[in-house]
């Protein structure tokens, strides 16, 4: 119920990358995401915004 | 019910900095936090870990 979804900002648009995020771990330039369903995703990105009432975790890419 | 609390890692310990976080906005080296009670806090820090089931948003300080 309480899970937020992860999005990444690409070309000014927010694309969903993972639903129902259970955990995010940041290591250097990467964000490692795990959903409550066990799905995993790693993004080369940093947190831009977290919004609890919108249930949104927004990342922005880190350029190489 | 669904809000997480914000902590910062200092000397290896997690100190709570803001309860019931509604929103986090990252700008450059700073994280601006707002609680559901309207309380605000700005940290010179980056996200380290977000854990939904622990209701925890953990930041680590950015050294000058």
mmCIF file with all atom_site columns, C-alpha atoms in Angstrom:
data_model
loop_
_atom_site.group_PDB
_atom_site.id
_atom_site.type_symbol
_atom_site.label_atom_id
_atom_site.label_alt_id
_atom_site.label_comp_id
_atom_site.label_asym_id
_atom_site.label_entity_id
_atom_site.label_seq_id
_atom_site.pdbx_PDB_ins_code
_atom_site.Cartn_x
_atom_site.Cartn_y
_atom_site.Cartn_z
_atom_site.occupancy
_atom_site.B_iso_or_equiv
_atom_site.pdbx_formal_charge
_atom_site.auth_seq_id
_atom_site.auth_comp_id
_atom_site.auth_asym_id
_atom_site.auth_atom_id
_atom_site.pdbx_PDB_model_num
ATOM 1   C CA . UNK A 1 1  ? 0.000  0.000  0.000   1.00 0.00 ? 1  UNK A CA 1
ATOM 2   C CA . UNK A 1 2  ? 2.709  2.337  1.054   1.00 0.00 ? 2  UNK A CA 1
ATOM 3   C CA . UNK A 1 3  ? 5.246  1.704  -1.626  1.00 0.00 ? 3  UNK A CA 1
ATOM 4   C CA . UNK A 1 4  ? 6.435  4.403  -3.943  1.00 0.00 ? 4  UNK A CA 1
ATOM 5   C CA . UNK A 1 5  ? 7.367  3.897  -7.569  1.00 0.00 ? 5  UNK A CA 1
ATOM 6   C CA . UNK A 1 6  ? 10.701 4.855  -9.071  1.00 0.00 ? 6  UNK A CA 1
ATOM 7   C CA . UNK A 1 7  ? 10.976 7.116  -12.089 1.00 0.00 ? 7  UNK A CA 1
ATOM 8   C CA . UNK A 1 8  ? 13.883 8.484  -14.061 1.00 0.00 ? 8  UNK A CA 1
ATOM 9   C CA . UNK A 1 9  ? 13.970 11.825 -15.797 1.00 0.00 ? 9  UNK A CA 1
ATOM 10  C CA . UNK A 1 10 ? 14.776 11.423 -19.478 1.00 0.00 ? 10 UNK A CA 1
ATOM 11  C CA . UNK A 1 11 ? 14.438 14.275 -21.951 1.00 0.00 ? 11 UNK A CA 1
ATOM 12  C CA . UNK A 1 12 ? 12.330 16.160 -19.468 1.00 0.00 ? 12 UNK A CA 1
ATOM 13  C CA . UNK A 1 13 ? 9.898  13.279 -19.018 1.00 0.00 ? 13 UNK A CA 1
ATOM 14  C CA . UNK A 1 14 ? 9.455  10.997 -16.049 1.00 0.00 ? 14 UNK A CA 1
ATOM 15  C CA . UNK A 1 15 ? 9.680  7.342  -17.062 1.00 0.00 ? 15 UNK A CA 1
ATOM 16  C CA . UNK A 1 16 ? 8.712  4.679  -14.577 1.00 0.00 ? 16 UNK A CA 1
ATOM 17  C CA . UNK A 1 17 ? 11.557 2.269  -13.972 1.00 0.00 ? 17 UNK A CA 1
ATOM 18  C CA . UNK A 1 18 ? 10.345 0.167  -11.045 1.00 0.00 ? 18 UNK A CA 1
ATOM 19  C CA . UNK A 1 19 ? 7.016  -0.271 -9.298  1.00 0.00 ? 19 UNK A CA 1
ATOM 20  C CA . UNK A 1 20 ? 6.528  -0.678 -5.555  1.00 0.00 ? 20 UNK A CA 1
ATOM 21  C CA . UNK A 1 21 ? 10.049 0.077  -4.431  1.00 0.00 ? 21 UNK A CA 1
ATOM 22  C CA . UNK A 1 22 ? 11.039 -1.562 -1.199  1.00 0.00 ? 22 UNK A CA 1
ATOM 23  C CA . UNK A 1 23 ? 14.642 -0.401 -1.003  1.00 0.00 ? 23 UNK A CA 1
ATOM 24  C CA . UNK A 1 24 ? 17.147 1.896  -2.666  1.00 0.00 ? 24 UNK A CA 1
ATOM 25  C CA . UNK A 1 25 ? 20.865 1.697  -2.004  1.00 0.00 ? 25 UNK A CA 1
ATOM 26  C CA . UNK A 1 26 ? 23.241 4.301  -3.395  1.00 0.00 ? 26 UNK A CA 1
ATOM 27  C CA . UNK A 1 27 ? 26.814 3.323  -4.174  1.00 0.00 ? 27 UNK A CA 1
ATOM 28  C CA . UNK A 1 28 ? 28.987 5.870  -5.907  1.00 0.00 ? 28 UNK A CA 1
ATOM 29  C CA . UNK A 1 29 ? 27.192 6.784  -9.143  1.00 0.00 ? 29 UNK A CA 1
ATOM 30  C CA . UNK A 1 30 ? 24.656 3.967  -9.013  1.00 0.00 ? 30 UNK A CA 1
ATOM 31  C CA . UNK A 1 31 ? 21.292 3.486  -7.406  1.00 0.00 ? 31 UNK A CA 1
ATOM 32  C CA . UNK A 1 32 ? 20.333 -0.115 -6.789  1.00 0.00 ? 32 UNK A CA 1
ATOM 33  C CA . UNK A 1 33 ? 16.574 -0.607 -6.469  1.00 0.00 ? 33 UNK A CA 1
ATOM 34  C CA . UNK A 1 34 ? 14.619 -3.589 -5.214  1.00 0.00 ? 34 UNK A CA 1
ATOM 35  C CA . UNK A 1 35 ? 10.842 -3.874 -5.422  1.00 0.00 ? 35 UNK A CA 1
ATOM 36  C CA . UNK A 1 36 ? 8.557  -5.676 -2.975  1.00 0.00 ? 36 UNK A CA 1
ATOM 37  C CA . UNK A 1 37 ? 8.235  -8.348 -5.677  1.00 0.00 ? 37 UNK A CA 1
ATOM 38  C CA . UNK A 1 38 ? 11.974 -8.939 -5.640  1.00 0.00 ? 38 UNK A CA 1
ATOM 39  C CA . UNK A 1 39 ? 12.548 -7.252 -8.963  1.00 0.00 ? 39 UNK A CA 1
ATOM 40  C CA . UNK A 1 40 ? 15.850 -5.400 -9.105  1.00 0.00 ? 40 UNK A CA 1
ATOM 41  C CA . UNK A 1 41 ? 17.181 -2.554 -11.139 1.00 0.00 ? 41 UNK A CA 1
ATOM 42  C CA . UNK A 1 42 ? 20.405 -0.573 -11.166 1.00 0.00 ? 42 UNK A CA 1
ATOM 43  C CA . UNK A 1 43 ? 20.491 2.962  -12.502 1.00 0.00 ? 43 UNK A CA 1
ATOM 44  C CA . UNK A 1 44 ? 23.416 5.263  -13.097 1.00 0.00 ? 44 UNK A CA 1
ATOM 45  C CA . UNK A 1 45 ? 21.564 8.061  -11.441 1.00 0.00 ? 45 UNK A CA 1
ATOM 46  C CA . UNK A 1 46 ? 21.123 10.168 -8.357  1.00 0.00 ? 46 UNK A CA 1
ATOM 47  C CA . UNK A 1 47 ? 18.027 11.014 -6.377  1.00 0.00 ? 47 UNK A CA 1
ATOM 48  C CA . UNK A 1 48 ? 16.348 14.194 -7.517  1.00 0.00 ? 48 UNK A CA 1
ATOM 49  C CA . UNK A 1 49 ? 13.086 14.153 -5.600  1.00 0.00 ? 49 UNK A CA 1
ATOM 50  C CA . UNK A 1 50 ? 11.107 11.961 -3.262  1.00 0.00 ? 50 UNK A CA 1
ATOM 51  C CA . UNK A 1 51 ? 7.438  12.677 -2.807  1.00 0.00 ? 51 UNK A CA 1
ATOM 52  C CA . UNK A 1 52 ? 5.573  10.607 -0.258  1.00 0.00 ? 52 UNK A CA 1
ATOM 53  C CA . UNK A 1 53 ? 2.028  11.635 -1.095  1.00 0.00 ? 53 UNK A CA 1
ATOM 54  C CA . UNK A 1 54 ? 2.629  11.160 -4.806  1.00 0.00 ? 54 UNK A CA 1
ATOM 55  C CA . UNK A 1 55 ? 4.350  7.847  -3.999  1.00 0.00 ? 55 UNK A CA 1
ATOM 56  C CA . UNK A 1 56 ? 7.188  8.885  -6.276  1.00 0.00 ? 56 UNK A CA 1
ATOM 57  C CA . UNK A 1 57 ? 10.956 8.505  -6.157  1.00 0.00 ? 57 UNK A CA 1
ATOM 58  C CA . UNK A 1 58 ? 12.472 10.475 -8.999  1.00 0.00 ? 58 UNK A CA 1
ATOM 59  C CA . UNK A 1 59 ? 16.034 9.940  -10.200 1.00 0.00 ? 59 UNK A CA 1
ATOM 60  C CA . UNK A 1 60 ? 18.101 11.877 -12.697 1.00 0.00 ? 60 UNK A CA 1
ATOM 61  C CA . UNK A 1 61 ? 20.763 10.212 -14.822 1.00 0.00 ? 61 UNK A CA 1
ATOM 62  C CA . UNK A 1 62 ? 24.432 10.826 -14.115 1.00 0.00 ? 62 UNK A CA 1
ATOM 63  C CA . UNK A 1 63 ? 26.321 11.549 -17.319 1.00 0.00 ? 63 UNK A CA 1
ATOM 64  C CA . UNK A 1 64 ? 29.506 9.576  -17.831 1.00 0.00 ? 64 UNK A CA 1
ATOM 65  C CA . UNK B 2 1  ? 0.949  6.091  8.393   1.00 0.00 ? 1  UNK B CA 1
ATOM 66  C CA . UNK B 2 2  ? 3.106  5.691  5.379   1.00 0.00 ? 2  UNK B CA 1
ATOM 67  C CA . UNK B 2 3  ? 5.701  8.297  6.063   1.00 0.00 ? 3  UNK B CA 1
ATOM 68  C CA . UNK B 2 4  ? 9.333  7.453  6.505   1.00 0.00 ? 4  UNK B CA 1
ATOM 69  C CA . UNK B 2 5  ? 11.698 9.239  8.841   1.00 0.00 ? 5  UNK B CA 1
ATOM 70  C CA . UNK B 2 6  ? 14.948 10.862 7.758   1.00 0.00 ? 6  UNK B CA 1
ATOM 71  C CA . UNK B 2 7  ? 18.265 9.994  9.374   1.00 0.00 ? 7  UNK B CA 1
ATOM 72  C CA . UNK B 2 8  ? 21.800 11.148 8.827   1.00 0.00 ? 8  UNK B CA 1
ATOM 73  C CA . UNK B 2 9  ? 24.885 9.041  9.313   1.00 0.00 ? 9  UNK B CA 1
ATOM 74  C CA . UNK B 2 10 ? 27.287 10.701 11.732  1.00 0.00 ? 10 UNK B CA 1
ATOM 75  C CA . UNK B 2 11 ? 30.302 8.892  13.170  1.00 0.00 ? 11 UNK B CA 1
ATOM 76  C CA . UNK B 2 12 ? 28.816 5.589  12.106  1.00 0.00 ? 12 UNK B CA 1
ATOM 77  C CA . UNK B 2 13 ? 25.534 6.256  13.877  1.00 0.00 ? 13 UNK B CA 1
ATOM 78  C CA . UNK B 2 14 ? 22.137 7.045  12.407  1.00 0.00 ? 14 UNK B CA 1
ATOM 79  C CA . UNK B 2 15 ? 20.689 10.214 13.906  1.00 0.00 ? 15 UNK B CA 1
ATOM 80  C CA . UNK B 2 16 ? 17.093 11.090 13.203  1.00 0.00 ? 16 UNK B CA 1
ATOM 81  C CA . UNK B 2 17 ? 16.801 14.492 11.594  1.00 0.00 ? 17 UNK B CA 1
ATOM 82  C CA . UNK B 2 18 ? 13.150 14.706 10.573  1.00 0.00 ? 18 UNK B CA 1
ATOM 83  C CA . UNK B 2 19 ? 10.069 12.650 11.346  1.00 0.00 ? 19 UNK B CA 1
ATOM 84  C CA . UNK B 2 20 ? 7.324  11.795 8.873   1.00 0.00 ? 20 UNK B CA 1
ATOM 85  C CA . UNK B 2 21 ? 8.960  13.062 5.725   1.00 0.00 ? 21 UNK B CA 1
ATOM 86  C CA . UNK B 2 22 ? 6.572  14.153 3.032   1.00 0.00 ? 22 UNK B CA 1
ATOM 87  C CA . UNK B 2 23 ? 9.070  15.359 0.457   1.00 0.00 ? 23 UNK B CA 1
ATOM 88  C CA . UNK B 2 24 ? 12.772 15.495 -0.313  1.00 0.00 ? 24 UNK B CA 1
ATOM 89  C CA . UNK B 2 25 ? 14.237 17.711 -3.000  1.00 0.00 ? 25 UNK B CA 1
ATOM 90  C CA . UNK B 2 26 ? 17.887 17.462 -3.972  1.00 0.00 ? 26 UNK B CA 1
ATOM 91  C CA . UNK B 2 27 ? 19.670 20.526 -5.296  1.00 0.00 ? 27 UNK B CA 1
ATOM 92  C CA . UNK B 2 28 ? 23.398 20.276 -5.843  1.00 0.00 ? 28 UNK B CA 1
ATOM 93  C CA . UNK B 2 29 ? 24.921 19.264 -2.523  1.00 0.00 ? 29 UNK B CA 1
ATOM 94  C CA . UNK B 2 30 ? 21.825 19.876 -0.451  1.00 0.00 ? 30 UNK B CA 1
ATOM 95  C CA . UNK B 2 31 ? 18.775 17.866 0.458   1.00 0.00 ? 31 UNK B CA 1
ATOM 96  C CA . UNK B 2 32 ? 15.726 19.900 1.402   1.00 0.00 ? 32 UNK B CA 1
ATOM 97  C CA . UNK B 2 33 ? 13.245 17.948 3.520   1.00 0.00 ? 33 UNK B CA 1
ATOM 98  C CA . UNK B 2 34 ? 9.668  18.781 4.433   1.00 0.00 ? 34 UNK B CA 1
ATOM 99  C CA . UNK B 2 35 ? 7.616  16.803 6.918   1.00 0.00 ? 35 UNK B CA 1
ATOM 100 C CA . UNK B 2 36 ? 3.862  16.225 6.849   1.00 0.00 ? 36 UNK B CA 1
ATOM 101 C CA . UNK B 2 37 ? 3.693  18.726 9.731   1.00 0.00 ? 37 UNK B CA 1
ATOM 102 C CA . UNK B 2 38 ? 5.311  21.407 7.599   1.00 0.00 ? 38 UNK B CA 1
ATOM 103 C CA . UNK B 2 39 ? 8.628  21.243 9.402   1.00 0.00 ? 39 UNK B CA 1
ATOM 104 C CA . UNK B 2 40 ? 11.576 21.817 7.092   1.00 0.00 ? 40 UNK B CA 1
ATOM 105 C CA . UNK B 2 41 ? 15.208 20.906 7.195   1.00 0.00 ? 41 UNK B CA 1
ATOM 106 C CA . UNK B 2 42 ? 18.124 21.315 4.819   1.00 0.00 ? 42 UNK B CA 1
ATOM 107 C CA . UNK B 2 43 ? 21.088 18.974 4.958   1.00 0.00 ? 43 UNK B CA 1
ATOM 108 C CA . UNK B 2 44 ? 24.373 19.090 3.116   1.00 0.00 ? 44 UNK B CA 1
ATOM 109 C CA . UNK B 2 45 ? 24.055 15.451 2.309   1.00 0.00 ? 45 UNK B CA 1
ATOM 110 C CA . UNK B 2 46 ? 23.235 12.843 -0.280  1.00 0.00 ? 46 UNK B CA 1
ATOM 111 C CA . UNK B 2 47 ? 20.900 9.886  -0.128  1.00 0.00 ? 47 UNK B CA 1
ATOM 112 C CA . UNK B 2 48 ? 22.597 6.703  1.000   1.00 0.00 ? 48 UNK B CA 1
ATOM 113 C CA . UNK B 2 49 ? 19.689 4.345  1.510   1.00 0.00 ? 49 UNK B CA 1
ATOM 114 C CA . UNK B 2 50 ? 15.916 4.292  1.424   1.00 0.00 ? 50 UNK B CA 1
ATOM 115 C CA . UNK B 2 51 ? 14.123 1.456  3.100   1.00 0.00 ? 51 UNK B CA 1
ATOM 116 C CA . UNK B 2 52 ? 10.369 1.327  2.761   1.00 0.00 ? 52 UNK B CA 1
ATOM 117 C CA . UNK B 2 53 ? 9.588  -1.370 5.290   1.00 0.00 ? 53 UNK B CA 1
ATOM 118 C CA . UNK B 2 54 ? 11.852 0.222  7.877   1.00 0.00 ? 54 UNK B CA 1
ATOM 119 C CA . UNK B 2 55 ? 10.317 3.597  7.017   1.00 0.00 ? 55 UNK B CA 1
ATOM 120 C CA . UNK B 2 56 ? 13.803 5.030  6.790   1.00 0.00 ? 56 UNK B CA 1
ATOM 121 C CA . UNK B 2 57 ? 15.513 7.528  4.527   1.00 0.00 ? 57 UNK B CA 1
ATOM 122 C CA . UNK B 2 58 ? 19.212 7.594  5.324   1.00 0.00 ? 58 UNK B CA 1
ATOM 123 C CA . UNK B 2 59 ? 21.499 10.411 4.234   1.00 0.00 ? 59 UNK B CA 1
ATOM 124 C CA . UNK B 2 60 ? 25.246 10.750 4.459   1.00 0.00 ? 60 UNK B CA 1
ATOM 125 C CA . UNK B 2 61 ? 26.942 14.116 4.881   1.00 0.00 ? 61 UNK B CA 1
ATOM 126 C CA . UNK B 2 62 ? 28.849 15.670 1.997   1.00 0.00 ? 62 UNK B CA 1
ATOM 127 C CA . UNK B 2 63 ? 32.203 17.009 3.144   1.00 0.00 ? 63 UNK B CA 1
ATOM 128 C CA . UNK B 2 64 ? 33.037 20.518 2.086   1.00 0.00 ? 64 UNK B CA 1
#
